[in-house]
One Martini backbone bead per residue (centre of mass of N, CA, C, O) as a GRO file, in nm:
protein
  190
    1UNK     BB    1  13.366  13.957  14.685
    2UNK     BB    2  13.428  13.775  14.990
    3UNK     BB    3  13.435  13.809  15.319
    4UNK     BB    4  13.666  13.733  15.550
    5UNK     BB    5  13.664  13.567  15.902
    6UNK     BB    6  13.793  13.462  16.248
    7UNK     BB    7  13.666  13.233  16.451
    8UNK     BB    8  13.596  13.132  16.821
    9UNK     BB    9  13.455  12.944  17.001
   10UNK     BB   10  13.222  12.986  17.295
   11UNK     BB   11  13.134  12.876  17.630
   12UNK     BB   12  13.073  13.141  17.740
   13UNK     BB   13  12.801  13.356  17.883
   14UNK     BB   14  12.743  13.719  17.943
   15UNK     BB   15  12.864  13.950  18.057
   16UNK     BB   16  13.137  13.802  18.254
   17UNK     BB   17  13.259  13.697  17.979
   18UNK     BB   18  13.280  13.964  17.803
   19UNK     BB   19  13.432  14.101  17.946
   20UNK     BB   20  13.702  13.878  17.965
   21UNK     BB   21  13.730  13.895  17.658
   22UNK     BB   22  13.815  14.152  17.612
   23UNK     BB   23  14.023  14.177  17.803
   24UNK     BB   24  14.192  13.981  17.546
   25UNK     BB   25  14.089  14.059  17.265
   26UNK     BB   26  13.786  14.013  17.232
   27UNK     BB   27  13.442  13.957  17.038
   28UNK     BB   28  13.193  13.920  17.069
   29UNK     BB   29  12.962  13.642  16.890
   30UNK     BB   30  12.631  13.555  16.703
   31UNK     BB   31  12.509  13.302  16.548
   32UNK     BB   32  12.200  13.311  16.338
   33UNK     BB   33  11.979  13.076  16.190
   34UNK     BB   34  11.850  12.895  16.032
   35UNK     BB   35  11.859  12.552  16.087
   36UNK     BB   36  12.060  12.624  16.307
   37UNK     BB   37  12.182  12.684  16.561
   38UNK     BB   38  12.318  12.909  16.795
   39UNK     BB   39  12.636  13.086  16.803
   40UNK     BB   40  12.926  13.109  16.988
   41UNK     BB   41  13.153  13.371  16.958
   42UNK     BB   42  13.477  13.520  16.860
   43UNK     BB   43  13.707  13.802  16.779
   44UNK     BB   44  13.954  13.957  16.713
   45UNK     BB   45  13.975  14.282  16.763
   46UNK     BB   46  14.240  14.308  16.527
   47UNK     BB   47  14.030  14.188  16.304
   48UNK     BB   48  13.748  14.310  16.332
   49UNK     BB   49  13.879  14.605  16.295
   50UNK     BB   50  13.954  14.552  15.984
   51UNK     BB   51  13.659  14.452  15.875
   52UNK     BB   52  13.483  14.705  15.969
   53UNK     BB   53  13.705  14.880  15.757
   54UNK     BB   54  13.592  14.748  15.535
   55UNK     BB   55  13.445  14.781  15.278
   56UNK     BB   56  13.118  14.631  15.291
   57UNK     BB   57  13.088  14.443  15.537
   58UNK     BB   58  12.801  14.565  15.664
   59UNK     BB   59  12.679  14.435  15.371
   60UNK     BB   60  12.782  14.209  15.292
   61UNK     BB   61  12.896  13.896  15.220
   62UNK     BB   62  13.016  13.659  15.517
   63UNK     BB   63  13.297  13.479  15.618
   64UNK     BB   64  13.323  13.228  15.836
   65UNK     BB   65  13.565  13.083  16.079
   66UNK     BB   66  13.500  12.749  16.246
   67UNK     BB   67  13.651  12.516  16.298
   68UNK     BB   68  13.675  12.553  15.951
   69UNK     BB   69  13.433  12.629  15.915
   70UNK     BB   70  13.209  12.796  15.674
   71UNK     BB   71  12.999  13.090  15.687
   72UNK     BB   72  12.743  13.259  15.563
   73UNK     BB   73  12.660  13.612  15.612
   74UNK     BB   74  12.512  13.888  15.797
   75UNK     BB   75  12.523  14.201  15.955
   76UNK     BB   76  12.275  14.251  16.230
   77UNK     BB   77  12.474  14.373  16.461
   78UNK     BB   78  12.663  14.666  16.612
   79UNK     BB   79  12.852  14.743  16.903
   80UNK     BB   80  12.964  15.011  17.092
   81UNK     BB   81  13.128  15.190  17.216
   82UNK     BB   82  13.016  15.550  17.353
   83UNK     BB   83  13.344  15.654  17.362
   84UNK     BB   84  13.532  15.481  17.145
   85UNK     BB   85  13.399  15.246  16.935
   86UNK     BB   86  13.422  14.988  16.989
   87UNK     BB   87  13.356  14.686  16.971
   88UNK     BB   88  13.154  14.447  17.144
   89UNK     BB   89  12.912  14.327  16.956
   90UNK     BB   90  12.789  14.060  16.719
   91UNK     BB   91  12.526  14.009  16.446
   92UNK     BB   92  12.474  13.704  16.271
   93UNK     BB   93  12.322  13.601  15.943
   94UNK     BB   94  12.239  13.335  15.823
   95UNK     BB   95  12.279  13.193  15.472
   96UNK     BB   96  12.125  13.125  15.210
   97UNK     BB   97  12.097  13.048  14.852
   98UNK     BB   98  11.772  12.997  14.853
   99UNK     BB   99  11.717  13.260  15.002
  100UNK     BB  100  11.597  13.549  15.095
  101UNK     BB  101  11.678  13.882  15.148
  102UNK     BB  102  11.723  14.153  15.410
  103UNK     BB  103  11.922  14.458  15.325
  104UNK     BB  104  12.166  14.700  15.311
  105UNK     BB  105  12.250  14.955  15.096
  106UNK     BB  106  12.432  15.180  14.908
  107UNK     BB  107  12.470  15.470  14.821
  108UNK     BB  108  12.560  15.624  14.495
  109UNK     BB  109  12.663  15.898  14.321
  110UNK     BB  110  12.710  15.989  14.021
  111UNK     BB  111  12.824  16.291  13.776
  112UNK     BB  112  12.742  16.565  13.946
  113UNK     BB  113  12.948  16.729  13.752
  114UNK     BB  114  12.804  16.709  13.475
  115UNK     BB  115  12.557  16.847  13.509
  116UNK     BB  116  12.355  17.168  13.541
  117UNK     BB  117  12.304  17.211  13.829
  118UNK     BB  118  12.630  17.215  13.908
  119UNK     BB  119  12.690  17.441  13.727
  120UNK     BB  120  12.526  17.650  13.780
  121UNK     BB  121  12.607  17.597  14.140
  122UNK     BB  122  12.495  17.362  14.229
  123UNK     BB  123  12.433  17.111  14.509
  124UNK     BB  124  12.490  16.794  14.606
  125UNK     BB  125  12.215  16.649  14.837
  126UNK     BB  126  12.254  16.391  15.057
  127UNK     BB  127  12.012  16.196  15.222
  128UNK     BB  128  12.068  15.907  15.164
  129UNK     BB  129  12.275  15.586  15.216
  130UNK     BB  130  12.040  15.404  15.199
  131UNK     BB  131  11.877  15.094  15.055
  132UNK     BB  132  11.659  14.863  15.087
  133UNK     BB  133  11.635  14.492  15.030
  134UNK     BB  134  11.575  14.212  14.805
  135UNK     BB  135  11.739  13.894  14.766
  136UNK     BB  136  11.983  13.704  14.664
  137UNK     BB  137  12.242  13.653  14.731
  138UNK     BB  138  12.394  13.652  14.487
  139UNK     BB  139  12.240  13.969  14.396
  140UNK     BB  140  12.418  14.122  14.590
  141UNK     BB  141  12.466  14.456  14.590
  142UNK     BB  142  12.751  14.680  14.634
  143UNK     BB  143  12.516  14.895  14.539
  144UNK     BB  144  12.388  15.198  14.436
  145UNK     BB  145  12.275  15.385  14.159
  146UNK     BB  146  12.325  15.757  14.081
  147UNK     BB  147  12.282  15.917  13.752
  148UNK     BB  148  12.293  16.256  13.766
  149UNK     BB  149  12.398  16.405  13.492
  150UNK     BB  150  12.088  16.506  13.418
  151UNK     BB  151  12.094  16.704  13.651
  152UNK     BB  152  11.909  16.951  13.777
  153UNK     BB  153  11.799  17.274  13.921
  154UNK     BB  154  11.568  17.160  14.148
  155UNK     BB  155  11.635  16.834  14.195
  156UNK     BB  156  11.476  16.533  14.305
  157UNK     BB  157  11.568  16.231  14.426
  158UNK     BB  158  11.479  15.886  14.408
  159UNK     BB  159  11.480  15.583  14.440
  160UNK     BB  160  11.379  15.515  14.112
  161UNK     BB  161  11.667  15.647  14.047
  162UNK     BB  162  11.784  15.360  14.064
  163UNK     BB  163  11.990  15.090  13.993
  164UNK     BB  164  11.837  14.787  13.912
  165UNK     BB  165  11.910  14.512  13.947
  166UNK     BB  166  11.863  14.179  13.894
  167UNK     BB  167  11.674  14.048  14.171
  168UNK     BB  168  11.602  14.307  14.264
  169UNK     BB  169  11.399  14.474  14.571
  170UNK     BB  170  11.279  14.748  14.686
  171UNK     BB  171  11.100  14.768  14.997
  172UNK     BB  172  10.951  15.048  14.927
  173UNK     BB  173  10.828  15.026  14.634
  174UNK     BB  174  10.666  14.765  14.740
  175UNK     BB  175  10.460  14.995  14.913
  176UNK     BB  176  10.442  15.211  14.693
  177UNK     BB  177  10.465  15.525  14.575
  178UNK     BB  178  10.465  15.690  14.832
  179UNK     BB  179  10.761  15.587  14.933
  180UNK     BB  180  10.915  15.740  14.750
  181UNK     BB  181  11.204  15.844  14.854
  182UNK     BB  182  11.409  16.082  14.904
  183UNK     BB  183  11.791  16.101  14.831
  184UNK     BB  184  11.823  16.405  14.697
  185UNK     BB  185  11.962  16.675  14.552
  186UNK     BB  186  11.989  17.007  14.357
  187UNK     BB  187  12.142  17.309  14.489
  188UNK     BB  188  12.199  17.500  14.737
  189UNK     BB  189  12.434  17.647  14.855
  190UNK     BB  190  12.518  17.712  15.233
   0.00000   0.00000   0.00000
């Protein structure tokens, strides 16, 4: 499933030209990559904020469509207001289909009820929720999976636990077994 938002050329940048949007309900943001210039666009606030809480958004392949025109991006960065949440600025990342990316995805754990460590008294404590990665679009899952089941009490998982798709490739994993960092543990209930 491939998300999609509609975005809007803008001709003014800087500052006082953002301050501007935002006050008409609307988002700067600027897709960048690849062999074409950056582009600067805006999206209604009410539509990026419907995107944003969309589940896989921000790790997902976004098809963003402009003046007809659709380009497959990843968000690169997106910026919020420190009091409210509202999205401020947006960064996206131009995709081609025939480059590797590296991008974040999420870790889920599943199973830890069926565990021996979790019967036992034990609760699975999830340490990281993502883990970066390196694929081709095509390529890149909506998760990463760690099939907990099998977990003992004062089990620590690390990311070689995780099911890796066919082409993908953990970016931690590539630089050697001591980055293998632990992402969850079973244990004492606090």
């Amino acid at each position: 499933m491939t998300l999609s938002i509609n975005g809007a050329i803008r001709s003014e940048e800087g500052k006082g030209a953002s301050r501007r949007l935002r006050k008409e309900g609307l988002v700067p943001a600027v897709i960048y990559g690849g062999t074409t210039e950056p582009k600067s666009i805006s999206f209604k606030d009410n539509e990026l904020l419907k995107a944003v809480t969309t589940p896989g958004f921000l790790t997902s392949i976004v098809e963003v469509s402009v003046d007809g025109q659709a380009e497959k991006v990843l968000v690169k960065a997106l910026q919020r207001h420190p009091a409210t949440g509202d999205v401020m600025h947006i960064d996206l990342l131009r995709i081609s289909e025939d480059q590797m990316i590296t991008t974040r995805v999420p870790l889920t754990f599943i199973n830890a009820a069926k565990s021996e460590g979790v019967k036992a008294g034990g609760r699975l404590t999830v340490e990281a929720k993502l883990a970066e990665v390196r694929c081709l679009p095509a390529n890149l899952p909506a998760e990463l999976v760690v099939d907990a089941a099998n977990g003992q009490f004062g089990q620590i998982f690390h990311l070689s636990d995780t099911t890796i798709p066919e082409g993908v490739e953990l970016i931690a994993l590539l630089k050697g077994e001591d980055h293998n960092q632990p992402i969850g543990r079973i244990g004492k209930v606090k």
